[in-house]
XYZ file of C-alpha atoms in Angstrom:
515
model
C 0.000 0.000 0.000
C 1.101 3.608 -0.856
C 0.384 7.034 0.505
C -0.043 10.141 -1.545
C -1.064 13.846 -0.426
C -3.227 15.553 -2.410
C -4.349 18.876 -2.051
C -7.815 19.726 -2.448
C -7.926 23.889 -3.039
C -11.460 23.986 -1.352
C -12.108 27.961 -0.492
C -8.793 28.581 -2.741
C -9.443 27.049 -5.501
C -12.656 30.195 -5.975
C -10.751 32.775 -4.842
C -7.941 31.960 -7.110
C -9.665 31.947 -10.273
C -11.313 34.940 -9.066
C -10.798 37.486 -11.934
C -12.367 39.960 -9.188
C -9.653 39.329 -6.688
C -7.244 42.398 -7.362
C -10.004 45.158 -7.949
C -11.509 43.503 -5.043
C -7.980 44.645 -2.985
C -8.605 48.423 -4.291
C -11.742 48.271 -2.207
C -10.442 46.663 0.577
C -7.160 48.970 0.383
C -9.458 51.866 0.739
C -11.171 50.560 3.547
C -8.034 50.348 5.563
C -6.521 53.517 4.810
C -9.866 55.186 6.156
C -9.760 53.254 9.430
C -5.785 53.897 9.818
C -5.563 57.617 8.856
C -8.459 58.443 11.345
C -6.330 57.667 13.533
C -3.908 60.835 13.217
C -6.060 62.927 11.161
C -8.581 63.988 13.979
C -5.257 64.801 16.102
C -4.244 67.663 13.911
C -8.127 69.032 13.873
C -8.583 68.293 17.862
C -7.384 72.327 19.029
C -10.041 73.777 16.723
C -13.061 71.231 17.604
C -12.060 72.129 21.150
C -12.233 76.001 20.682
C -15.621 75.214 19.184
C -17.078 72.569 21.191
C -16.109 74.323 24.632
C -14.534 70.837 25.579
C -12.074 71.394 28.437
C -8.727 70.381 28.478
C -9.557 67.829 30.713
C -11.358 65.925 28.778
C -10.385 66.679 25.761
C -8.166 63.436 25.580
C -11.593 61.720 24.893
C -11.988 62.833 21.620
C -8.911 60.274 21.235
C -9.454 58.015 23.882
C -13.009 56.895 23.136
C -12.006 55.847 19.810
C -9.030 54.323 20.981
C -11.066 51.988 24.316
C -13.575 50.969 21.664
C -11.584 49.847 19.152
C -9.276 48.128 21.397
C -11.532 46.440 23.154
C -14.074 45.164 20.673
C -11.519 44.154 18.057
C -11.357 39.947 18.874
C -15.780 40.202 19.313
C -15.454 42.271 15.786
C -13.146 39.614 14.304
C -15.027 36.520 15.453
C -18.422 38.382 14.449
C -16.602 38.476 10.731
C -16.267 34.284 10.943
C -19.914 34.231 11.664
C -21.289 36.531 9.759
C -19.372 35.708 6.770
C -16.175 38.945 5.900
C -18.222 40.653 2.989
C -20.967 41.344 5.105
C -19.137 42.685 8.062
C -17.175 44.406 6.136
C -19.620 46.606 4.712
C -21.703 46.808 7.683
C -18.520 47.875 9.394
C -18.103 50.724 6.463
C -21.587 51.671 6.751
C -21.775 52.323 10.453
C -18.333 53.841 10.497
C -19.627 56.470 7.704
C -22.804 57.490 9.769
C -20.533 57.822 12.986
C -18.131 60.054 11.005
C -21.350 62.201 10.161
C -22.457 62.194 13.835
C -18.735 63.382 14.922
C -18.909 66.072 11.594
C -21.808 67.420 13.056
C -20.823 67.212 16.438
C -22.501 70.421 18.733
C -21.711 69.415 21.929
C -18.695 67.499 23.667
C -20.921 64.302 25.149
C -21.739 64.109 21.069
C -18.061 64.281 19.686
C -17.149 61.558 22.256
C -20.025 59.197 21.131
C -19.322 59.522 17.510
C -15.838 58.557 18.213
C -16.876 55.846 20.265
C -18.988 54.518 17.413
C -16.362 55.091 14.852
C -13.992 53.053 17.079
C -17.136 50.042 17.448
C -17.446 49.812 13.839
C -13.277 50.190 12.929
C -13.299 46.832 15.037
C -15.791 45.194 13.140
C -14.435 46.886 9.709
C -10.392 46.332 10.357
C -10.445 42.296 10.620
C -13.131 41.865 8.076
C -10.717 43.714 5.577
C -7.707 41.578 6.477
C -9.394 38.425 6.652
C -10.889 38.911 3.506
C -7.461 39.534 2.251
C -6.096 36.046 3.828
C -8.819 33.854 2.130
C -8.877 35.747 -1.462
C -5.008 35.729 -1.658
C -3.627 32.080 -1.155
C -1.749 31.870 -4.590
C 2.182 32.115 -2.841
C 3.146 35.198 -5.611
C -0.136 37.052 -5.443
C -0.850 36.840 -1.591
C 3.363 37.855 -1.331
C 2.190 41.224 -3.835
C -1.378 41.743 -1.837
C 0.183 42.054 1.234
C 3.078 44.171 0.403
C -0.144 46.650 -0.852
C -1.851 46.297 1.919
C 0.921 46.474 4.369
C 2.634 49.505 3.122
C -1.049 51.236 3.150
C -1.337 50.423 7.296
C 2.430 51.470 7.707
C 2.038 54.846 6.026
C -1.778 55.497 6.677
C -0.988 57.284 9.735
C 1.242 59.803 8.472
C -0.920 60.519 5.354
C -3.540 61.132 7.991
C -1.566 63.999 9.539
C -1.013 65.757 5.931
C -4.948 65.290 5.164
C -5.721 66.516 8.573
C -3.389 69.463 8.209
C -4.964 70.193 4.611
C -8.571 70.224 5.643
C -8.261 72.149 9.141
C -6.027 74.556 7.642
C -7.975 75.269 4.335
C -11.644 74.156 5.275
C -12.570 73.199 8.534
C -11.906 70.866 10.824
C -15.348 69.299 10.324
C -14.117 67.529 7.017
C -12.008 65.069 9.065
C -14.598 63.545 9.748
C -16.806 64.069 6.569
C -14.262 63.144 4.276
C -14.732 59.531 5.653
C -17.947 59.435 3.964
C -16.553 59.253 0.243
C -13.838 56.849 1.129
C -16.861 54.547 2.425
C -18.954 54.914 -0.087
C -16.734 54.057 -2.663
C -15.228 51.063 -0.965
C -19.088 50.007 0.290
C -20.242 50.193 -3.247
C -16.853 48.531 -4.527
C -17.731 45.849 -1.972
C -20.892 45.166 -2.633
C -20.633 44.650 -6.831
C -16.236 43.209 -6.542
C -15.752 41.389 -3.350
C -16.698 37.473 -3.435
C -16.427 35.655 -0.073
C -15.023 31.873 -1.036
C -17.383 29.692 0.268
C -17.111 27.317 3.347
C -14.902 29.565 5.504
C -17.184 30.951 7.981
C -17.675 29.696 11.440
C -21.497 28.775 12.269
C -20.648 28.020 16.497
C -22.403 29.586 18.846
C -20.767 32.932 19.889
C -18.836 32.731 23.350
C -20.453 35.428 24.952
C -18.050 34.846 28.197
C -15.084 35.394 26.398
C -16.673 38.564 24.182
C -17.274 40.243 28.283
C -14.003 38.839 29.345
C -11.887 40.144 26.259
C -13.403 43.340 25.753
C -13.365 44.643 29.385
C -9.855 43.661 29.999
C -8.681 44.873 27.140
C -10.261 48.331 27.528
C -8.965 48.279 31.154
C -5.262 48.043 29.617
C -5.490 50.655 27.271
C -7.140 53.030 29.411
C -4.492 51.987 32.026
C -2.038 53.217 29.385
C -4.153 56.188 28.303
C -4.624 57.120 31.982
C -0.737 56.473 33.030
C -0.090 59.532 30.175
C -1.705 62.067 32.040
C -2.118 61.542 35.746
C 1.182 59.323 36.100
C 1.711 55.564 36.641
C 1.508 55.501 40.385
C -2.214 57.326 40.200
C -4.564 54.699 42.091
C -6.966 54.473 38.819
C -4.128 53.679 36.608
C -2.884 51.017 38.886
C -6.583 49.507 39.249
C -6.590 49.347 35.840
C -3.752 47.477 34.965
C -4.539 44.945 38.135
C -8.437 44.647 36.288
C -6.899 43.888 33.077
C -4.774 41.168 34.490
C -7.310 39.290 36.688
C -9.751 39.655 33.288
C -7.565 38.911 30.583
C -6.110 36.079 33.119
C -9.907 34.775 33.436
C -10.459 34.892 29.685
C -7.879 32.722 29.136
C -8.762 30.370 31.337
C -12.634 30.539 29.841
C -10.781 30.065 25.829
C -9.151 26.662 27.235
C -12.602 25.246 28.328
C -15.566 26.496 26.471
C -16.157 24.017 23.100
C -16.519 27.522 20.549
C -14.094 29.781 22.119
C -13.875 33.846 21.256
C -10.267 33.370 20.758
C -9.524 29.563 19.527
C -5.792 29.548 22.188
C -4.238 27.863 19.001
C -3.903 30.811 17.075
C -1.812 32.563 19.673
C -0.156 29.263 20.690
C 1.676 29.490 17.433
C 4.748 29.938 17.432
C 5.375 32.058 14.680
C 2.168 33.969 14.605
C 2.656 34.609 18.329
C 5.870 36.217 17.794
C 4.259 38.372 15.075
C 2.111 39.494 17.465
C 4.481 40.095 19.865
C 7.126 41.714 17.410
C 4.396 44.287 15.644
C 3.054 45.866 19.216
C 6.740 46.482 20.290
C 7.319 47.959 16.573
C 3.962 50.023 17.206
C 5.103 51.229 20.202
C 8.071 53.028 18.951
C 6.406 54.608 15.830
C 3.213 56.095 17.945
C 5.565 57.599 20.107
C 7.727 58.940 17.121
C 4.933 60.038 15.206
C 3.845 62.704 17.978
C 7.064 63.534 19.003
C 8.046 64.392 15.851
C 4.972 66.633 15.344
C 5.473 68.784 18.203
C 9.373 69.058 17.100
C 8.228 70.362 13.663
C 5.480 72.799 14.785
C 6.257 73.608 17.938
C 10.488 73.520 17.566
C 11.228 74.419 13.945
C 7.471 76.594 13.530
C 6.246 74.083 10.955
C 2.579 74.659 9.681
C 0.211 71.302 9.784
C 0.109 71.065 6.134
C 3.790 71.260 6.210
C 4.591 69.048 9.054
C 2.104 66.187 6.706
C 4.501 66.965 3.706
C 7.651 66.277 6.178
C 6.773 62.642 6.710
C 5.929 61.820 2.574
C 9.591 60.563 2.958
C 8.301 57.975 5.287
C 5.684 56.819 3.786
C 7.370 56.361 0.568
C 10.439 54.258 2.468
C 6.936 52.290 3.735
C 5.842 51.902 0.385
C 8.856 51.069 -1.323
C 10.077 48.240 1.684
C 6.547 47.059 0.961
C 5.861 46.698 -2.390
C 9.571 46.517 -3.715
C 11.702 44.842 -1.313
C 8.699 42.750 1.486
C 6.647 41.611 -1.734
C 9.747 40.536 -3.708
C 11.743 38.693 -1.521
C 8.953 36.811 0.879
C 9.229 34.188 -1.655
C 12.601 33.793 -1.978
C 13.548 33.977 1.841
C 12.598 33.219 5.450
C 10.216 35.776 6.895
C 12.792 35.998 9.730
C 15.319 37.756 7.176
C 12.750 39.930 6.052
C 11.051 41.119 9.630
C 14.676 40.869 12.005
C 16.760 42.709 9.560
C 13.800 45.532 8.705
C 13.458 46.054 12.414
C 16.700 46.735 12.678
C 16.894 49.080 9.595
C 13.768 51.017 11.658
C 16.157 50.819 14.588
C 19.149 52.708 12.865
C 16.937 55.347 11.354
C 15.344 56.212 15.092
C 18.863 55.891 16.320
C 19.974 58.951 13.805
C 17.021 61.146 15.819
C 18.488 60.249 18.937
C 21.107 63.391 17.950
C 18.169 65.969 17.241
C 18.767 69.145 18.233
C 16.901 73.011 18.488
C 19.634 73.256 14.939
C 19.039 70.022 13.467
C 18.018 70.608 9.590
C 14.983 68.401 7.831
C 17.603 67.583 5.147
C 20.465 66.071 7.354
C 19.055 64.491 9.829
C 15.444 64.080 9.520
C 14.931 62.846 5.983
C 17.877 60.075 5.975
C 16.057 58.981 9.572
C 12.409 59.112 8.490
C 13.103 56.873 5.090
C 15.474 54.323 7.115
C 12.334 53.960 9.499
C 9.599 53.643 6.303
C 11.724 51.244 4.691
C 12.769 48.909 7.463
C 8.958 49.286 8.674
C 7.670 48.410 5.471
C 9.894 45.584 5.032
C 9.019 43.930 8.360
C 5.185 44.410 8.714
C 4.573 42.940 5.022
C 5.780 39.082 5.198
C 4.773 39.850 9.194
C 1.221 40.438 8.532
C 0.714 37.945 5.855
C 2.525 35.503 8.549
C -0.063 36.211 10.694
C -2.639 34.617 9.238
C -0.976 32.173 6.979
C -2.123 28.716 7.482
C -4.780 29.582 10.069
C -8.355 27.961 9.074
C -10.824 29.637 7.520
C -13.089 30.023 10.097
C -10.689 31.132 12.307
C -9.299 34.364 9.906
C -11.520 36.603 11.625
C -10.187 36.596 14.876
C -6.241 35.899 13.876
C -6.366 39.507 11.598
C -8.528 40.981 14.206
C -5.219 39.464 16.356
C -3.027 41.764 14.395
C -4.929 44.572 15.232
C -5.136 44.099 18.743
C -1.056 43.868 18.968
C -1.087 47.143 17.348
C -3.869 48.846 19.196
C -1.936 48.215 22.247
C 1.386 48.922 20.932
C -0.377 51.859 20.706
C -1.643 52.840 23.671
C 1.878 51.511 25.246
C 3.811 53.866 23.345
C 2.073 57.182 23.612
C 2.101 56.519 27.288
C 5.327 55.359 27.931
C 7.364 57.286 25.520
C 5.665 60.390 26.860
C 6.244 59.999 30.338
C 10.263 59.605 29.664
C 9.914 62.388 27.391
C 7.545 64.313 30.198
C 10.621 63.354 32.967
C 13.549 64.326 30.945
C 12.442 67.337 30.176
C 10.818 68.462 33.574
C 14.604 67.259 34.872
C 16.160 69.563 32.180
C 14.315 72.798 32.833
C 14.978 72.259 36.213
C 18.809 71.513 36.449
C 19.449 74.723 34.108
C 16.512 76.771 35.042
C 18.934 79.132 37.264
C 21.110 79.849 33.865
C 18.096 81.597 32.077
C 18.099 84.879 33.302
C 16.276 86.533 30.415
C 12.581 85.833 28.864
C 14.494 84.329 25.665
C 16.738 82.147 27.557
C 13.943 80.884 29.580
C 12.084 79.683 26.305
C 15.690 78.337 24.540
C 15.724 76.068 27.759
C 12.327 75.001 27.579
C 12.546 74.113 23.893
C 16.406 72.726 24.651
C 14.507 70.733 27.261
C 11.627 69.506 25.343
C 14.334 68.504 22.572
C 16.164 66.415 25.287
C 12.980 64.907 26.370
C 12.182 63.705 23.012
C 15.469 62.320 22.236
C 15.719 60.647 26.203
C 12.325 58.463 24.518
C 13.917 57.928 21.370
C 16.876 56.168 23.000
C 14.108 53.586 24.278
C 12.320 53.048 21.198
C 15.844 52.335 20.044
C 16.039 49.585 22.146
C 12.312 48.418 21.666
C 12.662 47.956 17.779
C 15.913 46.148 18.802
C 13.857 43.541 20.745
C 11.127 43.078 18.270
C 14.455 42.495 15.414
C 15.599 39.520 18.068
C 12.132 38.413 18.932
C 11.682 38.067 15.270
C 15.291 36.569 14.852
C 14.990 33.649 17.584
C 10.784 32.621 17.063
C 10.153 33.026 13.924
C 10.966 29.980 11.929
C 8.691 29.616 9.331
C 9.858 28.321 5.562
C 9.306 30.661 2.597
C 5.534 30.382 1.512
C 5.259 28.022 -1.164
C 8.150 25.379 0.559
C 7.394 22.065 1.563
C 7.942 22.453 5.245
C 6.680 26.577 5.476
C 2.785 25.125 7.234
C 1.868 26.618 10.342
C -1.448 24.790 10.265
C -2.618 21.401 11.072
C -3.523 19.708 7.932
C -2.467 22.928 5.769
C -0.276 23.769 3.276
C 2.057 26.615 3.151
C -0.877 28.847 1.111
C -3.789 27.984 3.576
C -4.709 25.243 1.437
C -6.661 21.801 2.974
C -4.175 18.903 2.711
C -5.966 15.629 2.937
C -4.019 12.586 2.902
C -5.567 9.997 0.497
C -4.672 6.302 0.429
C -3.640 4.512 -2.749
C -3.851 0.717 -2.773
């Protein structure tokens, strides 16, 4: 008797002769650029909807923060509600509710109103964020085309934010900062409509079991006790009582939900696709990445407008560099070498490119020019970003079942949610400390209302470059996280599965016996 393997495409063998497939990634493109650049482009616009809200400073950090606890938390229920559902349809349900929430926020007349539209924008991003990567995982399972799809799609969520600052720069500064929120609509529609007549779901991937309404209570509770920990530690410090309460809830919860995944028969989040080795260290690798660029990203802001006097629009224009270097790792270096190499000597060694380009910033100065230091830094960052996140986000959910893409993308998310939240609080505190200790120790040299403000901007300077030094070292650690865990083959090789009974492209392998 003889054994032979045959592979029966199943879901892939429709969404590989789909003749839909790339117009269908246009859509889906467009989708995630709209959930991404929201994320910076209400920043820019926040001081003027302030002014004419009459929201306090206080609580102004809502207008970010109820986006941010929403999405956080309701990202695994939003990617496990895409398995159900079936991806088309929460997708553009998802695009849909996010559009009428951008409206609400648009027409915004009160604070209480701003802060529920942004909570609703963040509910539906976390139905609408998985649902556009998971649709991506089951349409793409060809080894070339998924290797090109990805390096689209991953150079659009590297450089969203940053085209979300230029955009938000363009429309406060020439419209209002209303259309930050209305220019959502158009991207929606489009991708909605796009959706609706160019996007076919293969068939046989969604996941009919009952929903584990446990873990959805468990998951989204801790999780939007950690990022509000994180949010909170920003602002009132990390030995405030709340903050520490926080971070205690999120462990007890997020300890109790995993306990719940290993026992329930349907779980929320199926413990397999973290327990993977590979896909866990993608996880793991992307949210330390995150954290370093969300810290950049504002630091770098206030440097340009507040340091060198840069207008919004031209601060956006300053970081085109990076999100070409995003583009370009991407498309031109991610998509073309995933198939010839390890993902390890893609995502280690573009880590480490990131690293060397935010180790150039660490010498910023009051003096330092855009063309010397700032450009050469900002396009080593793009490309070594670029580079990394591409074969690392199609790792993610390479070889994972079909009706368990949902909640591995929405996976993705969640490590960079709370990269997130980790970085703009952590990075800002050093920063906050370094500078309060600077001001301080040379505070007696100022003796003039000039050299009082050189100090202060000398001292905000060394703050920023005191956090820099750490996201140094954090990029360095996701470079040897991806180094010593990852160990995946190149897609298409016989031994690259990271399945049970899969091939390297997501593909069913059933064993067949021959007599």
């Amino acid at each position: 008797m003889s054994h032979a393997v045959t592979k029966a495409p199943r879901a892939a063998a429709q969404s590989g002769s789909d003749a839909n497939r790339w117009k269908a990634l246009i859509f889906i493109a467009l989708a995630q650029l709209m959930v991404i650049l929201d994320a910076t482009i209400v920043n820019i616009a926040l001081p003027s909807a302030q002014g004419d809200l009459g929201i306090s400073d206080g609580n102004r950090q809502w207008v970010i923060t109820a986006y941010a606890l929403a999405f956080g938390g309701l990202l695994l229920f939003g990617g496990r509600i895409a398995d159900l559902w079936g991806r088309k349809r929460a997708f553009v349900f998802g695009l849909i509710g996010f559009a009428l929430a951008s409206v609400l926020g648009g027409a915004a007349t009160s604070g209480p109103m701003m802060f529920g539209a942004r909570a609703l924008q963040g509910v539906f991003g976390a139905l609408l964020a998985p649902a556009a990567l998971s649709l991506l995982s089951v349409m793409f399972t060809d080894t070339k085309e998924r290797a090109k799809a990805f390096g689209i799609f991953g150079a659009i969520s590297g450089g969203g934010s940053a085209v979300g600052l230029l955009l938000g720069g363009f429309l406060t500064e020439y419209l209002d900062w209303r259309w930050t929120f209305f220019v959502n609509v158009p991207f929606a529609v489009v991708a909605c409509a796009g959706a609706y007549f160019v996007i076919h779901e293969p068939e046989g991937g969604s996941n009919r079991s009952a929903l584990d309404i446990p873990g959805v209570v468990l998951s989204a509770l801790g999780l939007v006790s950690l990022v509000y920990g994180f949010t909170r530690a920003e602002s009132a410090g990390w030995g405030d009582a709340v903050t520490i309460s926080m971070f205690v809830g999120a462990l007890a919860l997020l300890s109790a939900f995993t306990l719940i995944e290993s026992k329930v028969r349907a779980p929320l989040l199926p413990l397999r696709v973290v327990a993977d080795r590979n896909r866990g260290a993608v996880y793991i690798s992307l949210g330390l990445a995150v954290i370093g660029l969300f810290g950049l990203s504002l630091f770098l802001t206030y440097y340009l407008q507040v340091v060198k006097g840069y207008t919004p629009i031209k601060t956006g224009f300053a970081f085109i560099p990076m999100v070409a270097g995003m583009i370009m790792g991407s498309t031109q270096i991610g998509a073309r070498l995933m198939t010839r190499v390890r993902p390890r000597l893609l995502m280690g060694p573009g880590f480490l490119v990131a690293g060397i380009g935010m180790l150039l910033l660490t010498q910023l100065e009051i003096g330092s020019t855009y063309a010397a230091l700032l450009l050469p830094a900002t396009v080593l960052l793009g490309l070594g970003i670029g580079t990394a996140f591409m074969p690392a986000m199609s790792l993610a959910t390479q070889g994972i079942q079909p009706q368990d893409a949902g909640v591995a993308s929405a996976m993705v998310n969640t490590s960079q949610q709370v990269g997130g939240a980790i970085g703009t609080a952590l990075l800002n505190t050093i920063a906050a400390s370094a500078t309060a200790s600077f001001v301080k120790d040379h505070a007696a040299n100022a003796t003039s209302k000039p050299q009082t403000q050189l100090v202060q901007l000398q001292g905000m300077v060394h703050g920023y470059t005191s956090a820099i030094w750490f996201a140094v070292g954090i990029l360095a650690l996701a470079s040897l996280i991806a180094f010593a865990f990852v160990n995946a083959n190149r897609p298409g090789s016989a031994s690259a599965s990271s399945g049970d009974g899969e091939d390297a492209q997501g593909r069913l392998v059933v064993p067949v016996v021959a007599h």
